[in-house]
GROMACS .gro file of C-alpha atoms in nm:
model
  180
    1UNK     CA    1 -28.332 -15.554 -23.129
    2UNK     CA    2 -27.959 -15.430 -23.006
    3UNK     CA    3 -27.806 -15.726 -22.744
    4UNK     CA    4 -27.709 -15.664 -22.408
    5UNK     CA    5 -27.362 -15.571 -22.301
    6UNK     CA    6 -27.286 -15.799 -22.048
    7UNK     CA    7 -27.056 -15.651 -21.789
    8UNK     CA    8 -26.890 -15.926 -21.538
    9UNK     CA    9 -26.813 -15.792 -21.200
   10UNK     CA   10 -26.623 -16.058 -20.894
   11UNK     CA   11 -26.481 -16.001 -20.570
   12UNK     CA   12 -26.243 -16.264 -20.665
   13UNK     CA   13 -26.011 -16.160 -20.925
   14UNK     CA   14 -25.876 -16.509 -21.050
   15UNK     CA   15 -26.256 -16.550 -21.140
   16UNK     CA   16 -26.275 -16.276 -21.340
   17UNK     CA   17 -25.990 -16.366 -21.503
   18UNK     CA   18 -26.110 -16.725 -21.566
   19UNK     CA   19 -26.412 -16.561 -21.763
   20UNK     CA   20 -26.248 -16.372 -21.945
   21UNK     CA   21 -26.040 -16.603 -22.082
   22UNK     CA   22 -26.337 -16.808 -22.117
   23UNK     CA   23 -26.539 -16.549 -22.336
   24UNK     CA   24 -26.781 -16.496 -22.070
   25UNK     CA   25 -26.928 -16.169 -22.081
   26UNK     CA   26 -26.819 -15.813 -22.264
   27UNK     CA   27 -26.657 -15.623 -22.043
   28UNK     CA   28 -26.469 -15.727 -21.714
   29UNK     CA   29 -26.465 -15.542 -21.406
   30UNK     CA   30 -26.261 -15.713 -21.097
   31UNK     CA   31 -26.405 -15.638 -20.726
   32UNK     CA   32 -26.655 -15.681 -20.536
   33UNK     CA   33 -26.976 -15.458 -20.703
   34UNK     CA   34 -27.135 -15.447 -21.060
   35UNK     CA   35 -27.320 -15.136 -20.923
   36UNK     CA   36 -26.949 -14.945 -20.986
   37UNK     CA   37 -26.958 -15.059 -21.353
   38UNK     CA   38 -27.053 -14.691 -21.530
   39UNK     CA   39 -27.337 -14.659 -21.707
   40UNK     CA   40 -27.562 -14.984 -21.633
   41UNK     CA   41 -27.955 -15.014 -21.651
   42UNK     CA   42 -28.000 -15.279 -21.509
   43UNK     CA   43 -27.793 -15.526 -21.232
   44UNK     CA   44 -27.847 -15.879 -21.185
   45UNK     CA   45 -27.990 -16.001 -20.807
   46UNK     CA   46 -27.881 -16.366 -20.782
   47UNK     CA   47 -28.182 -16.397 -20.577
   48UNK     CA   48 -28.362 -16.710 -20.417
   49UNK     CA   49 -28.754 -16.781 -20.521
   50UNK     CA   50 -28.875 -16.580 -20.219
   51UNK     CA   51 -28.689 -16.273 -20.266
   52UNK     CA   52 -28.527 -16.238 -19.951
   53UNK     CA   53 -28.232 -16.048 -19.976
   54UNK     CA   54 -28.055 -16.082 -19.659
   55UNK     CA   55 -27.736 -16.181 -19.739
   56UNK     CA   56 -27.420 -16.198 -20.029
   57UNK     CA   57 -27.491 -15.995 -20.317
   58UNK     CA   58 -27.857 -15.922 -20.208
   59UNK     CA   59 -27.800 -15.758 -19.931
   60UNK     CA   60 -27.566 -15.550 -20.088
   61UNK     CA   61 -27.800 -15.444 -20.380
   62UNK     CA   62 -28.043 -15.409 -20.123
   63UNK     CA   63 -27.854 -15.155 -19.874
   64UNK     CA   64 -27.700 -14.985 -20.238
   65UNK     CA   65 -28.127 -14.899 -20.338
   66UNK     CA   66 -28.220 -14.807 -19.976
   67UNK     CA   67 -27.946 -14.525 -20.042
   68UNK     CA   68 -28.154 -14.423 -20.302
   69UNK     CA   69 -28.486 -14.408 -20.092
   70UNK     CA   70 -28.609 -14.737 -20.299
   71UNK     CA   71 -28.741 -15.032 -20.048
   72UNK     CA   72 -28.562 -15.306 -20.291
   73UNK     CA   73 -28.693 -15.592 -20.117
   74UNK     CA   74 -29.080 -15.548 -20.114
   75UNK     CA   75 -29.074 -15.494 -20.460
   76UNK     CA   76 -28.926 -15.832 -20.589
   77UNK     CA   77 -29.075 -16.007 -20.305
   78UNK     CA   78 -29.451 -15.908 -20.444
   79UNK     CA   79 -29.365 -15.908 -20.815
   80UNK     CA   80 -29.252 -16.291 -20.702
   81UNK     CA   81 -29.586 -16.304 -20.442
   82UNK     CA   82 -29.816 -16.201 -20.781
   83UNK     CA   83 -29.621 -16.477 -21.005
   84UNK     CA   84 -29.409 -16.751 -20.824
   85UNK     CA   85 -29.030 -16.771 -21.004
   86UNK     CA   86 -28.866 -17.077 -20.979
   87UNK     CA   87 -28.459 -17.157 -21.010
   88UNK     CA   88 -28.323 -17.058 -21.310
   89UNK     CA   89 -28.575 -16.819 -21.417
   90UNK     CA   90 -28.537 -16.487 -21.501
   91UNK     CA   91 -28.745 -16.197 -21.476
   92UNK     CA   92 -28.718 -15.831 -21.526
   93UNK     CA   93 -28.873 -15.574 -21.250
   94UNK     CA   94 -28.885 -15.148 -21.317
   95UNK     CA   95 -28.733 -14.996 -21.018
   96UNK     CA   96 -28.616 -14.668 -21.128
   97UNK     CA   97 -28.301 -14.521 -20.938
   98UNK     CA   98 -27.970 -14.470 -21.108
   99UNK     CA   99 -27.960 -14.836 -21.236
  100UNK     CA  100 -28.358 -14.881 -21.343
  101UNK     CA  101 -28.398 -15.268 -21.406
  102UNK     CA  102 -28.340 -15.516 -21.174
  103UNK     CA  103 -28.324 -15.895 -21.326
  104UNK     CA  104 -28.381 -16.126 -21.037
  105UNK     CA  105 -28.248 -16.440 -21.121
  106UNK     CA  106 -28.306 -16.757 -20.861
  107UNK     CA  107 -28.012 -16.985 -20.784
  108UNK     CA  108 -28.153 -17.113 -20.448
  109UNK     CA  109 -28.468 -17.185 -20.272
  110UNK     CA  110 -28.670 -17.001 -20.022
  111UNK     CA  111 -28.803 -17.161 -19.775
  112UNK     CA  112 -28.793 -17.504 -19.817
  113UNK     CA  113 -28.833 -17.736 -19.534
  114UNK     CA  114 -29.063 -17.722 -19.228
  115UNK     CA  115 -28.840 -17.543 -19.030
  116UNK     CA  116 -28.880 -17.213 -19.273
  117UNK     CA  117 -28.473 -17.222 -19.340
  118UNK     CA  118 -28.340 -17.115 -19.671
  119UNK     CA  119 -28.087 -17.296 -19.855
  120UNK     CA  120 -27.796 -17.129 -19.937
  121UNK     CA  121 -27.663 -17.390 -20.170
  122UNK     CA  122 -27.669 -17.362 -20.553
  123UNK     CA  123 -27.867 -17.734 -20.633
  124UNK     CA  124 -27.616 -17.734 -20.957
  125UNK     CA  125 -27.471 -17.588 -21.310
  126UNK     CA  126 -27.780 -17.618 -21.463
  127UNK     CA  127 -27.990 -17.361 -21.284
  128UNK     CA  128 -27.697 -17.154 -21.308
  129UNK     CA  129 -27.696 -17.238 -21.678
  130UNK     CA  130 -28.033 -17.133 -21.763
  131UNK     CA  131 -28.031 -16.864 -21.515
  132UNK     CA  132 -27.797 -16.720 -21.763
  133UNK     CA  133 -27.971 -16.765 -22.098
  134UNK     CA  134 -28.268 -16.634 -21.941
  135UNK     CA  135 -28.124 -16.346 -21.782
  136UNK     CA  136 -28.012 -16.228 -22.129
  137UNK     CA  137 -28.293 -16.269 -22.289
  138UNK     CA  138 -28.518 -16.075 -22.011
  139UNK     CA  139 -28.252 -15.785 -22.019
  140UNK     CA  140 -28.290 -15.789 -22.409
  141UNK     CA  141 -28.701 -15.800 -22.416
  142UNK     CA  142 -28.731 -15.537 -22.204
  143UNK     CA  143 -28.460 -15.302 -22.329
  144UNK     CA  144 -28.184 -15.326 -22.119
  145UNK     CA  145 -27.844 -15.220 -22.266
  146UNK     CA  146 -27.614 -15.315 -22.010
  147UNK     CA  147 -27.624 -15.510 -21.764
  148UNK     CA  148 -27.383 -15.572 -21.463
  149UNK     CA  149 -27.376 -15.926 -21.313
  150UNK     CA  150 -27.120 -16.118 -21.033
  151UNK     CA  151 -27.110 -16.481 -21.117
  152UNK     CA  152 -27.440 -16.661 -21.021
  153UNK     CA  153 -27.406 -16.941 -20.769
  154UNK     CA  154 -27.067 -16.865 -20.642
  155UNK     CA  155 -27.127 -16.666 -20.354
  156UNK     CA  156 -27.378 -16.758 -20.076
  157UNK     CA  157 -27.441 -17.091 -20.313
  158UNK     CA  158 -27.130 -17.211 -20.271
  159UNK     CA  159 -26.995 -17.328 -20.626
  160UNK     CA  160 -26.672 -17.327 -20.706
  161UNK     CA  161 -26.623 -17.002 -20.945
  162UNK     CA  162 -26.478 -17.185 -21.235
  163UNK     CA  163 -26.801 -17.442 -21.254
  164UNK     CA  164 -27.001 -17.118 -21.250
  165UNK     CA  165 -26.825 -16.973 -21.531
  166UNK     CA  166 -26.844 -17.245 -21.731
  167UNK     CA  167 -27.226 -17.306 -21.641
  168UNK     CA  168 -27.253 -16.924 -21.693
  169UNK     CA  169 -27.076 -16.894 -22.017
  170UNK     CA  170 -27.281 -17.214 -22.167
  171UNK     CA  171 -27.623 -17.033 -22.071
  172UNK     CA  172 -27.432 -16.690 -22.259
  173UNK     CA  173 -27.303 -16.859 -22.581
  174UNK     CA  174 -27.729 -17.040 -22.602
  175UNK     CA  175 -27.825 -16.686 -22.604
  176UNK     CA  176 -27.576 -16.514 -22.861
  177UNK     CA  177 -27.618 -16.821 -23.090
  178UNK     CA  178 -27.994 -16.794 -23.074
  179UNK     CA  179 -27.999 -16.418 -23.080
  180UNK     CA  180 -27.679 -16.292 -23.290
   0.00000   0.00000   0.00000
């Protein structure tokens, strides 16, 4: 079974940079959106466990599918309704459209208090960490060839884009050691 290509997109150049230089990823594409990388099937949604994609990199997946006549949203939220997903997990969901797979991938909570908030800070490396390992290895079990990702965590989550690389490229070299 062929590995994914994994294609690094970042609104923030100096991170792309630092993960390159870091090995992170295949190919490196500086700005703001993964879904301008040519030729993906399948995009990462740094999602939360509920699915709500409201804001950051969600909501710009979201408004990029609605485009294509697909209701984004609904769909993860009742793959994630039908089986919970919890931080750090991965898990691959058909959509069709120009870039077919979507890999949701949680790095915060839903809601998670009484007052229904979310949390829009990454709890630490770790989930971002094994959000990346299992990412991979989703893309690769159900066939996806390359996938387009911006760094998990350092958006809406807050962490600081060089502790997400390094989080990030830990999960990535797990995966090509256990899979290469």
């Amino acid at each position: 079974m062929p590995l994914p290509t994994l294609c690094l997109a970042d609104r923030k150049s100096a991170a792309v940079e630092y993960a390159k230089s870091q090995g992170l990823a295949d190919e490196y594409f500086p700005g703001w959106d993964p879904l301008a990388i040519p030729q993906l099937d399948g995009i990462v949604s740094p999602a939360n466990t509920i699915g709500e994609m409201s804001g950051g990199y969600d909501l710009v997946l979201r408004r990029a599918y609605q485009r294509q006549k697909i209701a984004i949203q609904p769909i993860v939220q009742h793959s994630i309704r039908n089986k919970p997903i919890h931080l750090g997990e991965a898990r691959a969901i058909h959509v069709g459209a120009l870039i077919p797979w979507l890999i949701v991938v949680p790095t915060v909570l839903g809601k998670n208090d009484a007052f229904s908030t979310m949390q829009s800070t990454t709890p630490g490396a770790d989930i971002v960490t094994k959000g990346t390992y299992n990412l991979m290895v989703e893309a690769m079990n159900s066939g996806v060839t390359r996938i387009g990702t911006v760094l998990l965590g350092a958006g809406v989550g807050g962490m600081n884009y060089m502790v997400s690389v390094n989080a990030m490229a830990e999960g990535y070299f797990k995966f090509l050691d256990e899979y290469q």
